[in-house]
Coordinates of C-alpha atoms in Angstrom, one line a residue:
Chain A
X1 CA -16.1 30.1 3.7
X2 CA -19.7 29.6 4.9
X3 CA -22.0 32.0 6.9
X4 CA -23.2 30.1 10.3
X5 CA -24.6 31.6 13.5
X6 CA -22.8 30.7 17.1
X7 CA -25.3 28.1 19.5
X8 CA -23.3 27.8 22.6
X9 CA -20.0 26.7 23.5
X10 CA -19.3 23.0 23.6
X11 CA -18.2 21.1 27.1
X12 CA -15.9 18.1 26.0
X13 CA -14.2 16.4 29.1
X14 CA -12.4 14.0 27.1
X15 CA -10.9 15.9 24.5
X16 CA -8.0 15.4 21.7
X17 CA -4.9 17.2 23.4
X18 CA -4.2 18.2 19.9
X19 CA -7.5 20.8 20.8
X20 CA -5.3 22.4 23.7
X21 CA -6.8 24.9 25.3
X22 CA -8.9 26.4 22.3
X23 CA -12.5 27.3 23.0
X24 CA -15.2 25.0 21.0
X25 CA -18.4 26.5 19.9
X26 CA -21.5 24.8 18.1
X27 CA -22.8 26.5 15.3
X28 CA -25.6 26.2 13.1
X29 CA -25.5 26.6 9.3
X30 CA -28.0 27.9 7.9
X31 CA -29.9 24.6 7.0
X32 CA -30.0 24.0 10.8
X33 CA -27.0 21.7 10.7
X34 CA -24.8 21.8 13.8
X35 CA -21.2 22.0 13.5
X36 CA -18.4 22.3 16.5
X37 CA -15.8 25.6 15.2
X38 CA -12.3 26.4 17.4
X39 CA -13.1 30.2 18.1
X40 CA -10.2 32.2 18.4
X41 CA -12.2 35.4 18.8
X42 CA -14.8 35.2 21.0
X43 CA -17.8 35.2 19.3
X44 CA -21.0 34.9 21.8
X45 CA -24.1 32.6 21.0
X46 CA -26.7 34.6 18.3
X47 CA -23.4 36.1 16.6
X48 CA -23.4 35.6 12.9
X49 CA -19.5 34.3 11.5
X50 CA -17.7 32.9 8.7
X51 CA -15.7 30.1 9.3
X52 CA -13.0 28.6 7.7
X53 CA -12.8 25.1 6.8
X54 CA -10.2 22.5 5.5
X55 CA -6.2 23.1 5.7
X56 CA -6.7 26.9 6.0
X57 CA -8.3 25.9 9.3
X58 CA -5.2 25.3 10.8
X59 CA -3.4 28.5 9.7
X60 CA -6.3 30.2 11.5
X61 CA -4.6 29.9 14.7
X62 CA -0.9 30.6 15.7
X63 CA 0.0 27.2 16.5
X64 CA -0.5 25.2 13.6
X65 CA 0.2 21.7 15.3
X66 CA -4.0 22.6 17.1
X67 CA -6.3 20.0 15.3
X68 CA -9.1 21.3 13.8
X69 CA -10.6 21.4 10.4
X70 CA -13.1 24.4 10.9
X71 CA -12.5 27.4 12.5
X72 CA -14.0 31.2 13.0
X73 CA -12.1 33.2 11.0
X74 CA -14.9 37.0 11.5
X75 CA -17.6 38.3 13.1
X76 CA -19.9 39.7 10.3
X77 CA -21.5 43.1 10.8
X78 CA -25.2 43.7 11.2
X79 CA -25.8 40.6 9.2
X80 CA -30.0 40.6 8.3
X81 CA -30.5 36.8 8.8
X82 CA -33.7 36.7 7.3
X83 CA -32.9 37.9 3.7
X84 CA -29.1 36.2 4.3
X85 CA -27.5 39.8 3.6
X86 CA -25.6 42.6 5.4
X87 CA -28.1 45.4 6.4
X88 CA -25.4 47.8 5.9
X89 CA -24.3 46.7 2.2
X90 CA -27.6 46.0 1.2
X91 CA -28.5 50.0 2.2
X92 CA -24.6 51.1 0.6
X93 CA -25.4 49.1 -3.2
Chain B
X1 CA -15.9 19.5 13.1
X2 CA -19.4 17.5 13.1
X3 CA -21.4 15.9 15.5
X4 CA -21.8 12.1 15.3
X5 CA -23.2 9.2 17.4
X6 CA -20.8 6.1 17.2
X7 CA -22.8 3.1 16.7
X8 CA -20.2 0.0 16.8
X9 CA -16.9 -0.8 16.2
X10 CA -16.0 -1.9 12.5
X11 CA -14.2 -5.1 11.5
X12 CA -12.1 -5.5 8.3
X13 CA -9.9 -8.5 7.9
X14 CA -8.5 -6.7 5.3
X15 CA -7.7 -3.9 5.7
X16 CA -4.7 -1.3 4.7
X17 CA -1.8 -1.9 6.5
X18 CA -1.7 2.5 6.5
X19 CA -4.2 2.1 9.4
X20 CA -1.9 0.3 11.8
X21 CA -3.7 -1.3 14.7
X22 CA -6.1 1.8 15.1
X23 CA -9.5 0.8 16.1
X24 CA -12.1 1.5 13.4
X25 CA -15.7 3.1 14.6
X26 CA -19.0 2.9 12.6
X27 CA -20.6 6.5 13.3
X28 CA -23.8 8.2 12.3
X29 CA -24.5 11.5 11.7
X30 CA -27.6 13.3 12.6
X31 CA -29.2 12.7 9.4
X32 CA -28.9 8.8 9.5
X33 CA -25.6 8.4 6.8
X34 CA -23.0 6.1 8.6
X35 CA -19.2 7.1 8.5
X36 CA -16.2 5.6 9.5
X37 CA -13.8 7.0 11.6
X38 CA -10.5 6.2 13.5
X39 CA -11.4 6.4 17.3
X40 CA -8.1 6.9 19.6
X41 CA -10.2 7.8 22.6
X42 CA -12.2 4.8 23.3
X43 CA -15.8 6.0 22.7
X44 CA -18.4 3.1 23.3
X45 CA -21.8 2.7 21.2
X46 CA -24.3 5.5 22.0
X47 CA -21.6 8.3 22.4
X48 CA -22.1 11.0 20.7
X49 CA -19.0 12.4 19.5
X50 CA -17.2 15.5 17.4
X51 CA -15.1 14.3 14.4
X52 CA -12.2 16.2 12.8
X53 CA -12.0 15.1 8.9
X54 CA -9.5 15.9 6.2
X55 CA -6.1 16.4 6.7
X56 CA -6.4 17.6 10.3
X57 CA -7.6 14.0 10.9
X58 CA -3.8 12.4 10.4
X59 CA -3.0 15.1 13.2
X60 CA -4.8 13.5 15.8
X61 CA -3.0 10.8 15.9
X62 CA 1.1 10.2 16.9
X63 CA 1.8 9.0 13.9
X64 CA 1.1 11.2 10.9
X65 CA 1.4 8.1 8.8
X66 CA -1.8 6.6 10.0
X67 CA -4.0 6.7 6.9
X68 CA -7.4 8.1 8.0
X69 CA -9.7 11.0 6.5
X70 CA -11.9 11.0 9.9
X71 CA -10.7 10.9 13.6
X72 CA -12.3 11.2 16.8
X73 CA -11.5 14.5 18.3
X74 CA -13.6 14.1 21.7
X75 CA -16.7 12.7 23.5
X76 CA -19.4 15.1 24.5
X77 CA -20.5 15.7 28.0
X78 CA -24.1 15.6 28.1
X79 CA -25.4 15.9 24.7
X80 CA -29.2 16.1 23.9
X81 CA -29.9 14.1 21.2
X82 CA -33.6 15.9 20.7
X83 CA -32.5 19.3 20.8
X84 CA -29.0 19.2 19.1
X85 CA -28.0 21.2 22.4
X86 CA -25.7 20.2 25.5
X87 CA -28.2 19.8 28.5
X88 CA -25.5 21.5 30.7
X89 CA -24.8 24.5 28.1
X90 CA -28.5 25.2 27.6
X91 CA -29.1 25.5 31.4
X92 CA -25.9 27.6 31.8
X93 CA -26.6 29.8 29.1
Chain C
X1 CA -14.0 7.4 5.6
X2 CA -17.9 6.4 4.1
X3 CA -18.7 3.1 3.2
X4 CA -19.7 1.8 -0.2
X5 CA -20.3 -1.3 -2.7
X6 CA -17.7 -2.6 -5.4
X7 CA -19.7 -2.2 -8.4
X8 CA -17.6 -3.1 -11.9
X9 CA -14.0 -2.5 -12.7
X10 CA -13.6 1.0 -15.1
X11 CA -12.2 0.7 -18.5
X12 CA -10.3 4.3 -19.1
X13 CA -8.5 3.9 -22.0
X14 CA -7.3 7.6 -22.0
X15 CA -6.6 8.3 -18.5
X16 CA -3.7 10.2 -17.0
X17 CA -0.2 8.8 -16.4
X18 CA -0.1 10.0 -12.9
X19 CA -2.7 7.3 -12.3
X20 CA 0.3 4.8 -13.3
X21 CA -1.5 1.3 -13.4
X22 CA -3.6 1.3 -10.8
X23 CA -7.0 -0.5 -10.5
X24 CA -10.0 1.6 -11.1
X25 CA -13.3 0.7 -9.6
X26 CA -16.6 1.9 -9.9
X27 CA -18.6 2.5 -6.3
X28 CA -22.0 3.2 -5.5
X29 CA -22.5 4.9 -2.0
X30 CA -25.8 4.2 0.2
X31 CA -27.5 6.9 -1.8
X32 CA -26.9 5.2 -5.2
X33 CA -24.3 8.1 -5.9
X34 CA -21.3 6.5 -7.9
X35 CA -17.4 7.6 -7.5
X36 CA -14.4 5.9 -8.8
X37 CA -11.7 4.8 -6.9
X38 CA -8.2 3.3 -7.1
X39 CA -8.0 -0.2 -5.1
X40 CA -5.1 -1.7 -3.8
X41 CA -7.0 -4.3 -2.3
X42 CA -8.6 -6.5 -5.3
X43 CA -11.8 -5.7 -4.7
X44 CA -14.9 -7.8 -6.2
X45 CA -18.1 -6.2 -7.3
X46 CA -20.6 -6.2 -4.8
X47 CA -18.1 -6.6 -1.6
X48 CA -18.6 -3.4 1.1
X49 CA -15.5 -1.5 1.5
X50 CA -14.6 2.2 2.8
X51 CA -13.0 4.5 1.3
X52 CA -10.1 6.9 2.1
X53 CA -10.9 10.4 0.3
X54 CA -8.7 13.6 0.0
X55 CA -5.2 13.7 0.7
X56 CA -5.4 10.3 2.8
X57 CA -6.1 8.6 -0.2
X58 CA -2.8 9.4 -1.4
X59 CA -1.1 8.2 1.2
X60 CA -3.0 4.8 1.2
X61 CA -0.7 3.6 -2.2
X62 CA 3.0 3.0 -1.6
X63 CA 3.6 5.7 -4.3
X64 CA 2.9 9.1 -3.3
X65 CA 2.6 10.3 -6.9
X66 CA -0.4 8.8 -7.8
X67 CA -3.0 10.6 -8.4
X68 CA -6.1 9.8 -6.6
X69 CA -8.8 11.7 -4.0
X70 CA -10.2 8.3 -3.6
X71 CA -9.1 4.9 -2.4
X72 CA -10.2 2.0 -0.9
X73 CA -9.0 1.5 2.5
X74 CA -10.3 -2.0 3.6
X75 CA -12.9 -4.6 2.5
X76 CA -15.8 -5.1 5.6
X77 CA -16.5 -8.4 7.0
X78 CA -20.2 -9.3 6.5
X79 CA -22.0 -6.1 6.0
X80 CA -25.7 -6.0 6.9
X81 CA -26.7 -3.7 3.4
X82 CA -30.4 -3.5 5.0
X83 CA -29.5 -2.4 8.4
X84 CA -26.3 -0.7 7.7
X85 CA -24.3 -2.7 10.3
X86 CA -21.8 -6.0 10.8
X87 CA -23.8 -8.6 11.1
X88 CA -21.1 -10.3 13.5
X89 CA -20.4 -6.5 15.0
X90 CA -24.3 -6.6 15.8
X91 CA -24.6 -9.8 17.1
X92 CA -21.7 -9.4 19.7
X93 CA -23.4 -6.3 21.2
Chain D
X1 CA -14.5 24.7 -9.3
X2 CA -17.8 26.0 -8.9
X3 CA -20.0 28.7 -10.3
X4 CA -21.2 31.3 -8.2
X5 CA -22.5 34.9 -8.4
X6 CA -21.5 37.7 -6.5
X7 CA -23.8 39.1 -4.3
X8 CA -22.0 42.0 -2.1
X9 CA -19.4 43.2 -0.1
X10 CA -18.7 41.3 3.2
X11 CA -18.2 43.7 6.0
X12 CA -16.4 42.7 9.2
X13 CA -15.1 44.6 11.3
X14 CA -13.8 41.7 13.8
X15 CA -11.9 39.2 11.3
X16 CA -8.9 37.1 11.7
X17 CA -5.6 39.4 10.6
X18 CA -4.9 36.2 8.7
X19 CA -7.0 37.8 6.1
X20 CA -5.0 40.8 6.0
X21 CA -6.4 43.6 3.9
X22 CA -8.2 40.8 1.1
X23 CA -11.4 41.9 -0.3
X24 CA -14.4 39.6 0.5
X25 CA -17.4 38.5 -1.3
X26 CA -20.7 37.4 -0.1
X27 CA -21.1 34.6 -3.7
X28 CA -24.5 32.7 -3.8
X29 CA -24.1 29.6 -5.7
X30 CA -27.0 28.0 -8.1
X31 CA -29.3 27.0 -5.1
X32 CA -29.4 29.8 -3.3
X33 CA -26.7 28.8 -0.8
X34 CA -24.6 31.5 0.5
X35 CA -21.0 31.2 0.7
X36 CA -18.3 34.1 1.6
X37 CA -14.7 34.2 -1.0
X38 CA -11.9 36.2 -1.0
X39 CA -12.1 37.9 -4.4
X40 CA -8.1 39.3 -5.6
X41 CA -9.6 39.8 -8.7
X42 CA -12.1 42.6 -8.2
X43 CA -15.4 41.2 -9.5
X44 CA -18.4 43.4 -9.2
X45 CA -22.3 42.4 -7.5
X46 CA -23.9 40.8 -10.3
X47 CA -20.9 39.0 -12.0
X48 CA -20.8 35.1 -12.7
X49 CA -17.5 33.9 -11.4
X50 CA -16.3 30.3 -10.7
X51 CA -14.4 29.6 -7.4
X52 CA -11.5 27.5 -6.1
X53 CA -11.7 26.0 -3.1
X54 CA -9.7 23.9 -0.3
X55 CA -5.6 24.2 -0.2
X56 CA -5.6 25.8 -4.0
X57 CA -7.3 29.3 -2.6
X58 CA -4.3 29.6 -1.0
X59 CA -2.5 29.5 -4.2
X60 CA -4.5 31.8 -6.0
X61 CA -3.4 34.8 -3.7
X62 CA 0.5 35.8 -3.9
X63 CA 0.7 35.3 -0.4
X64 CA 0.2 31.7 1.3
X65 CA -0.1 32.5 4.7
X66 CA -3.2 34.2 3.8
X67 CA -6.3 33.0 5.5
X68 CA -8.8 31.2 3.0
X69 CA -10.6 28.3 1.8
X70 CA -12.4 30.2 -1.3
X71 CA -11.1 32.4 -3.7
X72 CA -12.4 33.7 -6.7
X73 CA -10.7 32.4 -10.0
X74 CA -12.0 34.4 -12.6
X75 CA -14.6 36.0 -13.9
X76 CA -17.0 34.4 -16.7
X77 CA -17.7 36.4 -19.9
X78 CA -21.1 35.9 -21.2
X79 CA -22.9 33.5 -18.7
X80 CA -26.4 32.3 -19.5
X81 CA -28.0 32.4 -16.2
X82 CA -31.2 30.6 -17.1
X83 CA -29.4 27.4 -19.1
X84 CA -26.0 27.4 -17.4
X85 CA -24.2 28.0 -20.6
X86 CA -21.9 30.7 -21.7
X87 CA -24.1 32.5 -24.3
X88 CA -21.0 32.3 -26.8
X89 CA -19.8 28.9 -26.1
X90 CA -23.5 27.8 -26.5
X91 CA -23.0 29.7 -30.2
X92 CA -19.8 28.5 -31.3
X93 CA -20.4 24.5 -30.6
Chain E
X1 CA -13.2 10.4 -8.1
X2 CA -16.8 11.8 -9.6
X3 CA -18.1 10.7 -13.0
X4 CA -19.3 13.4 -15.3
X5 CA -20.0 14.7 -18.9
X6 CA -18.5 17.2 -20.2
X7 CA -20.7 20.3 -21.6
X8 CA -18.9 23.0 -22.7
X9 CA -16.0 25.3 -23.2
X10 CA -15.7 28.3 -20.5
X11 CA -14.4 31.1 -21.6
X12 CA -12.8 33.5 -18.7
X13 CA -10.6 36.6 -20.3
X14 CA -10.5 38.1 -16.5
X15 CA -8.7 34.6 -14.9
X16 CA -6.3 34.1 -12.1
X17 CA -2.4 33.8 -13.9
X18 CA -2.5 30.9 -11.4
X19 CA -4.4 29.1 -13.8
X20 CA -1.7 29.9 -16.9
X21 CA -3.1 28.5 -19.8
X22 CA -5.3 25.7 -19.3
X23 CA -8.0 24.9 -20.8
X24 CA -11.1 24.9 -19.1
X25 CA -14.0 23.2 -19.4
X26 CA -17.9 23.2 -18.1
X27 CA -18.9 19.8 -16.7
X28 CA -22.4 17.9 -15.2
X29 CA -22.8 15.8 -12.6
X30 CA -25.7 13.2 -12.8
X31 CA -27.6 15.4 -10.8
X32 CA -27.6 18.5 -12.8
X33 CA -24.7 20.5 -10.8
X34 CA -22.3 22.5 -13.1
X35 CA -18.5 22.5 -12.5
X36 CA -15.3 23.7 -13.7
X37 CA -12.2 21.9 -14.4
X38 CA -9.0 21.8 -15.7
X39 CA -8.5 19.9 -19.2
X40 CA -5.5 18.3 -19.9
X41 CA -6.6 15.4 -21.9
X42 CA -8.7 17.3 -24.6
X43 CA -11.8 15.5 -23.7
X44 CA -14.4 17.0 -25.9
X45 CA -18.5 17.8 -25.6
X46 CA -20.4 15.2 -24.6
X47 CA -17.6 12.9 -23.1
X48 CA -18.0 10.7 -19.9
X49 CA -14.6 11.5 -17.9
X50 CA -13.9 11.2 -14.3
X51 CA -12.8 14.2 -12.1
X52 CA -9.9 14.2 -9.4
X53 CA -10.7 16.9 -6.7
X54 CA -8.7 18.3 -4.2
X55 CA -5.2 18.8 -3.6
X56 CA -4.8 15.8 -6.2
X57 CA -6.0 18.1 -9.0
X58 CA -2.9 20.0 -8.9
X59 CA -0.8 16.9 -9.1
X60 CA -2.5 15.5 -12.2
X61 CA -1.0 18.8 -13.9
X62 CA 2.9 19.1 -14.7
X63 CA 2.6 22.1 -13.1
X64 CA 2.4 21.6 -9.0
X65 CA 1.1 25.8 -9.6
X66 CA -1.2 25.9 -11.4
X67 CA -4.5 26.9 -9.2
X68 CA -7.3 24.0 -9.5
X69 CA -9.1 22.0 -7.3
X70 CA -10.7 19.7 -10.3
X71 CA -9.0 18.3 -13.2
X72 CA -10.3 15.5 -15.9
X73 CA -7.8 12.8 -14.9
X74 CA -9.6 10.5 -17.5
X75 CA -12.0 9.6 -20.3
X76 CA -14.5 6.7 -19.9
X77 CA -14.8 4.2 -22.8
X78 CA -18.6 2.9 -23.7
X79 CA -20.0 5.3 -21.0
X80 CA -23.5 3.7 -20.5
X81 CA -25.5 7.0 -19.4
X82 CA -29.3 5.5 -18.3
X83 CA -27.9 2.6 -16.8
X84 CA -24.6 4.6 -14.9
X85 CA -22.5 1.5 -16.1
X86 CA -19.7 0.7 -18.6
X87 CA -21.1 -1.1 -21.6
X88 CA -18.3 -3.1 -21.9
X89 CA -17.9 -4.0 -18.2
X90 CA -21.4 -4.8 -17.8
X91 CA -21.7 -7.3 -21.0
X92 CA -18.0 -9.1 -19.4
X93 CA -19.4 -9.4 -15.4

């Protein structure tokens, strides 16, 4: 899974139905590239995640007929984005 | 899912009879590599886009037989090419 | 699906039976990268085609069985290699 | 697969209960990138391990319905860090 | 498929049972990037195979279990390294 930080939510008019009613959100890796995540737990721009990519994208959500091939699967703790570690383990090691 | 700017439609004479009569779409990604996706939504040059790749990309379409590794999964509203940022998101947020 | 250029057939004179006796080819991508890929199509070196990867590729053969992550989906009609566009596709514009 | 160190623990206190009670790693791979696994196999901060990835780390856990795209595989004995070599493999040939 | 030479050996005595008992083996891309695969074809130090990735991996085994995302699915005859070309096919084009 990879570490990315959540922009803003993304407005799509014209949308896949196969989406339904599932919230978008750009996020940005941590190379700066932007990437649109189905967020099934409300993670608010500035919020580091982990998201889930591929197949197991999919099982991510209840309904596995949703179309998506990356989705938020955690919120990470206190996550020190300059040293790409969690303040908290980092202290606990 | 990433972010992509279609650039024209693509036309192959030959082509695999897996890809039915789905209309083909050369896309480009933010750093310049061109991609070729299925489009079921009608997205003209200039659009920028979000794909869904892998095998959630059969899934957009009716007909899981369709053989594509890249679909269309909607058109974005009001995307800002410069700042990687939805003009209408960044002024809500 | 990316595009890339037909470079030589590959001679494999130990390869695995699950590949059955399908065409090998050896493609180079835009970025010189090169990948193998099973063609159904025929193919010659130095046509632009696209290719099918991941699970879609398997689907592309009539077989399911084979085993491929790569295959070549269609051949593309007068490919600008400078400009990375149809020539036809760029004049009709 | 690929070959990654473990870095730490990944703390999250909001994560999808498709992970259930799996352990997870914050891995670095050899350019620095971070990437986040599910480790069954208890590997310590430090370690060298190699990683599968896409619908086989769902395999690699006895339950499928668990939530990954990255699982650890096993852990290397011996890795030479600086000439990406096992130190005994690197003896023996 | 990717193209790449095989290095080494790895030896894991901590390893998934998902894995059973396949050999394993170190591999380089042509950029330098280290891999792991499973071996069923013996190939041996030094040795130009190509790699099948993804769900396809587990299908080159006899095994639909085993856990690996990269298997050798065949060995290249007259690998010409500098040039990135078959020998052979390059002397009959």
């Amino acid at each position: 899974m990879d570490i990315m930080q959540v922009v803003s939510p993304l407005v799509c008019t014209e949308r896949h139905p196969g989406l339904m009613h599932q919230s978008l959100r750009v996020l940005r890796d941590r190379k700066g590239k932007l990437n649109v995540a189905v967020d099934p737990s409300g993670a608010r721009p500035g919020s580091w995640v982990f998201v889930v990519s591929g197949s197991a994208a999919r099982w991510a959500l209840n309904d596995q007929g949703v179309l998506t091939d990356l989705t938020i699967g955690g919120i990470i703790d206190f996550w020190d984005e300059e040293h790409g570690q969690q303040e908290i383990a980092a202290k606990a090691d």
